[in-house]
Coordinates of C-alpha atoms in Angstrom, one line a residue:
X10 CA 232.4 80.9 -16.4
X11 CA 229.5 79.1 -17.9
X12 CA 229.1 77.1 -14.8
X13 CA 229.1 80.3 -12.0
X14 CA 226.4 82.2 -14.7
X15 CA 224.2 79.2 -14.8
X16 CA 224.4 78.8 -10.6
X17 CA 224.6 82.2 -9.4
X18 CA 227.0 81.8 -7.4
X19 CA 230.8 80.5 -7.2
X20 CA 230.3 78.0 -4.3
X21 CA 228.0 76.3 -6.3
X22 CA 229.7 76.4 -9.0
X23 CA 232.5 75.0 -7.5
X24 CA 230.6 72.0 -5.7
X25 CA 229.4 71.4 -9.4
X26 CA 232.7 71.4 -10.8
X27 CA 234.5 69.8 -8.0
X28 CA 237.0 72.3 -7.3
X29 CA 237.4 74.4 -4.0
X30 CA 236.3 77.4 -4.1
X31 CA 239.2 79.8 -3.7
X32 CA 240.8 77.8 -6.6
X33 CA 237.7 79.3 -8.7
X34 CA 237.4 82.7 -6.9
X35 CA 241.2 83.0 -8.1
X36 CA 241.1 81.6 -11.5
X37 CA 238.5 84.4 -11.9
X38 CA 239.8 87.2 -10.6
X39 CA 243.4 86.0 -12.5
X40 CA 241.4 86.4 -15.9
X41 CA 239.7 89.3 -15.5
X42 CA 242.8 90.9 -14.5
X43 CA 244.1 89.4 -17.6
X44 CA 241.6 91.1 -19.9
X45 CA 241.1 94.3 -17.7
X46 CA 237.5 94.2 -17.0
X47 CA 235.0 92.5 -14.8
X48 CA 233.0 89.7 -15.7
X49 CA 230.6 89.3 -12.9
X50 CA 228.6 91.5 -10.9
X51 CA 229.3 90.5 -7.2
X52 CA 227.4 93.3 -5.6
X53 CA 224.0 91.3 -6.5
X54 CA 222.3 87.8 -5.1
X55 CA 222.3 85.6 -7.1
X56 CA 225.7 87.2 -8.8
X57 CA 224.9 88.0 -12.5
X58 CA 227.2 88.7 -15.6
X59 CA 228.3 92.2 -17.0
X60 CA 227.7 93.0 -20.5
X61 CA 231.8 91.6 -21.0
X62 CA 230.8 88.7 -19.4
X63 CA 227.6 88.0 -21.3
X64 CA 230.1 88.1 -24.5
X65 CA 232.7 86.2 -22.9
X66 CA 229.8 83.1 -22.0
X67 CA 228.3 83.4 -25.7
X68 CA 232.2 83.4 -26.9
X69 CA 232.7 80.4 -24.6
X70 CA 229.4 78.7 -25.3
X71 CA 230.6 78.9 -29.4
X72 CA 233.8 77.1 -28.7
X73 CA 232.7 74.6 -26.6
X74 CA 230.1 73.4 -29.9
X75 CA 232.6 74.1 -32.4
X76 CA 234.3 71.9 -30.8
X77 CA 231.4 69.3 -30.1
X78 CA 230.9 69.9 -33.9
X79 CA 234.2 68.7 -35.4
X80 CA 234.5 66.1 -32.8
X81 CA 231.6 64.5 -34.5
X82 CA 232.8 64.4 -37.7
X83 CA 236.3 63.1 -37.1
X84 CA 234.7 60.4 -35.2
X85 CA 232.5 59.7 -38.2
X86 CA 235.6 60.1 -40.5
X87 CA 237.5 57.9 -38.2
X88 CA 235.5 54.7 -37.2
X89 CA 233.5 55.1 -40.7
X90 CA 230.5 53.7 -38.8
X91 CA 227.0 55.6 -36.9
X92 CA 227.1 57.3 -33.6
X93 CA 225.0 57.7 -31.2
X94 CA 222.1 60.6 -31.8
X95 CA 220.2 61.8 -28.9
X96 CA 216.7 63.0 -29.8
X97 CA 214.5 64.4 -27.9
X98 CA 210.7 64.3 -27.5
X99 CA 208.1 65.1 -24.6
X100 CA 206.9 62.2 -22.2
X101 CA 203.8 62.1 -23.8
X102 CA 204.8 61.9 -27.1
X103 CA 207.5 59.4 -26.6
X104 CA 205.3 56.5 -25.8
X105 CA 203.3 56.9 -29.0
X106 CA 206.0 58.4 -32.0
X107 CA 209.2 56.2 -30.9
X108 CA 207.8 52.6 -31.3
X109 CA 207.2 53.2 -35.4
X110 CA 210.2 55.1 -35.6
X111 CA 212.8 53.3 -33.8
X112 CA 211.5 50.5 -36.0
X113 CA 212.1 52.2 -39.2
X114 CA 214.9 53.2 -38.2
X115 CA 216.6 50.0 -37.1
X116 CA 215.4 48.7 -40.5
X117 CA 217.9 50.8 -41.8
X118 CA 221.8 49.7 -42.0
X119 CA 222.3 52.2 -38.9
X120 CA 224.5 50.3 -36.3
X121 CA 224.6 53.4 -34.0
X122 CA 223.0 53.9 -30.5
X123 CA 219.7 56.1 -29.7
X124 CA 219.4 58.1 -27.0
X125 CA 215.9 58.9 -26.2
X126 CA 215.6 61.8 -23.7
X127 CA 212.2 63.0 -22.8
X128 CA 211.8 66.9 -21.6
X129 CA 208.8 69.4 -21.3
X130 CA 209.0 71.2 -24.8
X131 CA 210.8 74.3 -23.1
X132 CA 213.6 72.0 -21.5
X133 CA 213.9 70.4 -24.9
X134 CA 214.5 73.9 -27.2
X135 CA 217.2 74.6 -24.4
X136 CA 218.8 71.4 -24.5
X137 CA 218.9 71.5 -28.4
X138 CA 220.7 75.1 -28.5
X139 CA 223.1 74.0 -26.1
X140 CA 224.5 70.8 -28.0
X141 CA 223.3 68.2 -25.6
X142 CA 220.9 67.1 -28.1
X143 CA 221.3 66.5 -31.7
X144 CA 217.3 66.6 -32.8
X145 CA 214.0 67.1 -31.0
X146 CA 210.6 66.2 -32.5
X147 CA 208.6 69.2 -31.0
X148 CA 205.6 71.8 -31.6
X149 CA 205.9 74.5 -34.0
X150 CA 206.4 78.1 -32.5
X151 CA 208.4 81.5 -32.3
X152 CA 210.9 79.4 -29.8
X153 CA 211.6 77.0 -32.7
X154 CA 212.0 79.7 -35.6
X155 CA 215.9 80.1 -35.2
X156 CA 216.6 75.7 -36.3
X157 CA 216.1 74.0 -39.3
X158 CA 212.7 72.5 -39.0
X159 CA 211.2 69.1 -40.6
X160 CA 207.6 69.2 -40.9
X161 CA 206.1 65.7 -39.7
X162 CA 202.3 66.2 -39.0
X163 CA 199.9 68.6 -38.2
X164 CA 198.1 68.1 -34.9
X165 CA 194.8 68.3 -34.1
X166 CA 192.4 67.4 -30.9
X167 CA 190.0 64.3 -30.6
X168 CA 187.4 63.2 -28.0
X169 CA 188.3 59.5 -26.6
X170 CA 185.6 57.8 -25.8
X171 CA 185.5 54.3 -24.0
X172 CA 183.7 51.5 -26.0
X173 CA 181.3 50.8 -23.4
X174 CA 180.0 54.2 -22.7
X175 CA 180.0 54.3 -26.5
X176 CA 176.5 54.8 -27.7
X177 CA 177.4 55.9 -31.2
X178 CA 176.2 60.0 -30.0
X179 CA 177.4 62.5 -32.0
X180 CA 180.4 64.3 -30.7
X181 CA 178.6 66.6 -29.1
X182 CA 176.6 65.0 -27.3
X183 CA 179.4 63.0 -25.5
X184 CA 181.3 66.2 -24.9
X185 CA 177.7 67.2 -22.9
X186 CA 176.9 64.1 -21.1
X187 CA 179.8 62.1 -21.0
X188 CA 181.8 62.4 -17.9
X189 CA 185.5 63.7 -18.4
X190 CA 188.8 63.0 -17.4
X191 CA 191.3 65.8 -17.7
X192 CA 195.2 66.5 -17.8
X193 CA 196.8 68.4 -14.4
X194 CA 195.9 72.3 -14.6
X195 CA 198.7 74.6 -16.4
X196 CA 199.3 71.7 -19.5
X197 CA 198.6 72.6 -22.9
X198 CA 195.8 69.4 -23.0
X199 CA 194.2 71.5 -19.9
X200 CA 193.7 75.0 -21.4
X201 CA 192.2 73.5 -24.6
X202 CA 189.8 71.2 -22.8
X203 CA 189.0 74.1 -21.1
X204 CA 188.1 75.9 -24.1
X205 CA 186.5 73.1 -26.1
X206 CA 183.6 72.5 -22.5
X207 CA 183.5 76.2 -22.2
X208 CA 182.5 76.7 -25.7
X209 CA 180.2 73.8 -26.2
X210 CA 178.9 73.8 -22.5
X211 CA 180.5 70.6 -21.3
X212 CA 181.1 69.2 -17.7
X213 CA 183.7 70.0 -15.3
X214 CA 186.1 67.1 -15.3
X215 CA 185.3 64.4 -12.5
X216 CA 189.1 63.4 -12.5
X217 CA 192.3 65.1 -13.2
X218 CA 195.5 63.0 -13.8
X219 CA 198.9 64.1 -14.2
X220 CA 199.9 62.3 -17.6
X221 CA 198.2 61.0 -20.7
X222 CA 199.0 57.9 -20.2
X223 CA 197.4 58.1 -17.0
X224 CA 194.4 59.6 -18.3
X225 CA 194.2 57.2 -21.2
X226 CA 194.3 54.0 -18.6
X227 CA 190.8 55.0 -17.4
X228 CA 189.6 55.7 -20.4
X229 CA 189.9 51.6 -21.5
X230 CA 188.5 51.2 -18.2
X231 CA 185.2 53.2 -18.7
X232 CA 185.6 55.5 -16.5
X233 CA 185.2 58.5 -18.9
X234 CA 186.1 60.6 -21.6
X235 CA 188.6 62.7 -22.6
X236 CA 190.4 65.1 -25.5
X237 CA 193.6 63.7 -26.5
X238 CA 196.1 64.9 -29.4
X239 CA 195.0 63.0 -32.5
X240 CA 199.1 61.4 -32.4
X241 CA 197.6 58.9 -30.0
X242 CA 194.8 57.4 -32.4
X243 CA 197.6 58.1 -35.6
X244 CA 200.5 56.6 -34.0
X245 CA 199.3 54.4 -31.4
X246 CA 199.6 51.0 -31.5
X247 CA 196.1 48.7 -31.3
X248 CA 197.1 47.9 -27.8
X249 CA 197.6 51.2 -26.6
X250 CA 194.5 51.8 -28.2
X251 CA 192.5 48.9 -27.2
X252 CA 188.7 49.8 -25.8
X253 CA 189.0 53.5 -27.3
X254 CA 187.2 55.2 -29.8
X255 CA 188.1 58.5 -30.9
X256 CA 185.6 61.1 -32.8
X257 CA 186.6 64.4 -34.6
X258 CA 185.1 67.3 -32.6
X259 CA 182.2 69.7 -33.8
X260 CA 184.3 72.0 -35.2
X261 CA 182.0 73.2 -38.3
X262 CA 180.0 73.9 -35.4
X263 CA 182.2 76.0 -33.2
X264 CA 184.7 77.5 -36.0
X265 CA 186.4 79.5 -32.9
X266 CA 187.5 75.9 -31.7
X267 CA 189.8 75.4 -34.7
X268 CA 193.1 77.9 -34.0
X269 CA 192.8 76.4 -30.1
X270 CA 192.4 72.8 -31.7
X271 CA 195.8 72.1 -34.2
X272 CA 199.3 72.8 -34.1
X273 CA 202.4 71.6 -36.0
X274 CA 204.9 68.9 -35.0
X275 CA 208.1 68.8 -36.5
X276 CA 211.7 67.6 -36.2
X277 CA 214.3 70.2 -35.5
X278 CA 217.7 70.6 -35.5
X279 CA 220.7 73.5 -35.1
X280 CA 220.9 75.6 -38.3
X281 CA 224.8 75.2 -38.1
X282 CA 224.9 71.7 -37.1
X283 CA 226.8 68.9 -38.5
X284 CA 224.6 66.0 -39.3
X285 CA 226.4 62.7 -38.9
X286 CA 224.7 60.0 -41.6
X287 CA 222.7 58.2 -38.4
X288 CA 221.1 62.0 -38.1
X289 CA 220.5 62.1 -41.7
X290 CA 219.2 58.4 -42.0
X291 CA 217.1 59.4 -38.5
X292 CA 215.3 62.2 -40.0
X293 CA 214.4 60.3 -42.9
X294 CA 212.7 57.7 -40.7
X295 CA 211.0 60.2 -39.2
X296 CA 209.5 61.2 -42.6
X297 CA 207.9 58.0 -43.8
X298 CA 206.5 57.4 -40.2
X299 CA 204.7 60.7 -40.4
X300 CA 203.8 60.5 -43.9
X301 CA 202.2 56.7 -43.1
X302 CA 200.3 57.3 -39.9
X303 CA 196.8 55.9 -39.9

């Protein structure tokens, strides 16, 4: 059921769950004749769930976490030792957060395994509601407002400046003359640069990357500026940070700046989750390393 809704469509579904497809056409048909009432509406393309069938899914959606729920705890009961959590955190964070707090956490007596998947910040609210991950470190919005939340940091945006096209300007200046580097169009770090030169009067950017990381890259390399999230001066390591300065922008100056310029980053998890002692021990890593960032 969950596998047809999520496809559209039973031959897909069936290539997905390795089964033929009259075996799944049947097994269908069979249960809704069971329960008297349809489950899917074959008279559209894609094929789409009835109001039954949306309860049916949800129903079946419940069971299958229950069940991923108590299978965690008797495994935890059972081999009295961690398991494995799988967090979740965007690409860009990832490179910049996980270092400190994978070492923290190892520090710990935790024997178990991490799993770190990275995910655009929609992917990883999905991912979290469905069970395939146990916590995500993630902004703060109306999509996060239905888990238990951990505050870590608030967030705010900096100018990176190379060291050698550092002349020790004020910010503004640097945002005027400086030439920038910019993330690809339709990323959150493109809107607000976006706002930030359009308010102040700033250049168009001479190069557009992809990535941060990219971006960041030519920045040590002098090629220009750019606004970053202030996780990558707080959490960085000197490496990463090597041949970079980073200023606080004019914001006294431009007060409209500040609501485009900070968010919240926090560590969330299911409201009726079971937290295993390696989630537990995990989230108070995550803790300290916000509460000792630079």
């Amino acid at each position: 059921m969950i596998t047809i809704a999520s496809t559209g469509s039973f031959s897909r579904a069936a290539d997905e769950l390795q089964i033929a497809q009259p075996t799944l056409s049947k097994y269908i048909q069979k249960l809704e004749k069971n329960i008297g009432i349809e489950l899917f509406d074959r008279s559209t393309i894609p094929i789409r769930l009835t109001t039954a069938g949306e309860l049916y899914v949800t129903a079946g959606k419940k069971m299958i976490d229950d069940d991923r729920q108590l299978q965690k705890q008797l495994r935890e009961v059972k081999y009295k030792q961690n398991l494995e959590i799988k967090v979740g955190i965007s690409p860009s964070r990832a490179p910049y957060l996980m270092p400190s707090l994978l070492s923290q956490y190892q520090a710990t007596e935790n024997s178990g395994k991490v799993i770190i998947q990275e995910a655009t910040v929609a992917e990883l609210k999905e991912r979290l509601v469905t069970g395939d991950l146990d916590l995500i470190i993630s902004l703060t919005d109306e999509g996060t407002a239905s888990f238990e939340s951990v505050d870590l940091f608030d967030e705010t945006i900096l100018l990176a400046v190379p060291q050698v096209l550092d002349y020790h300007s004020i910010p503004e200046e640097m945002l005027l003359t400086l030439p920038h580097i910019s993330i690809g169009r339709g990323q959150h770090m493109w809107n607000v640069m976006e706002t930030v030169l359009h308010t102040v009067g700033g250049k168009e950017p001479v190069i557009e990357c992809q990535s941060i990381e990219s971006a960041m890259a030519l920045v040590k390399q002098g090629i220009g500026a750019m606004l970053v999230p202030s996780y990558i001066r707080d959490y960085g390591l000197d490496e990463q940070n090597k041949k970079v300065r980073f200023y606080q922008l004019p914001l006294d100056q431009y007060p409209l700046l500040k609501s485009a310029t900070k968010r919240k980053v926090s560590l969330f998890y299911r409201k009726e989750q079971f937290l295993t002692q390696a989630e537990k021990s995990f989230i108070e890593c995550a803790k300290e390393v916000a509460k000792g960032s630079k």
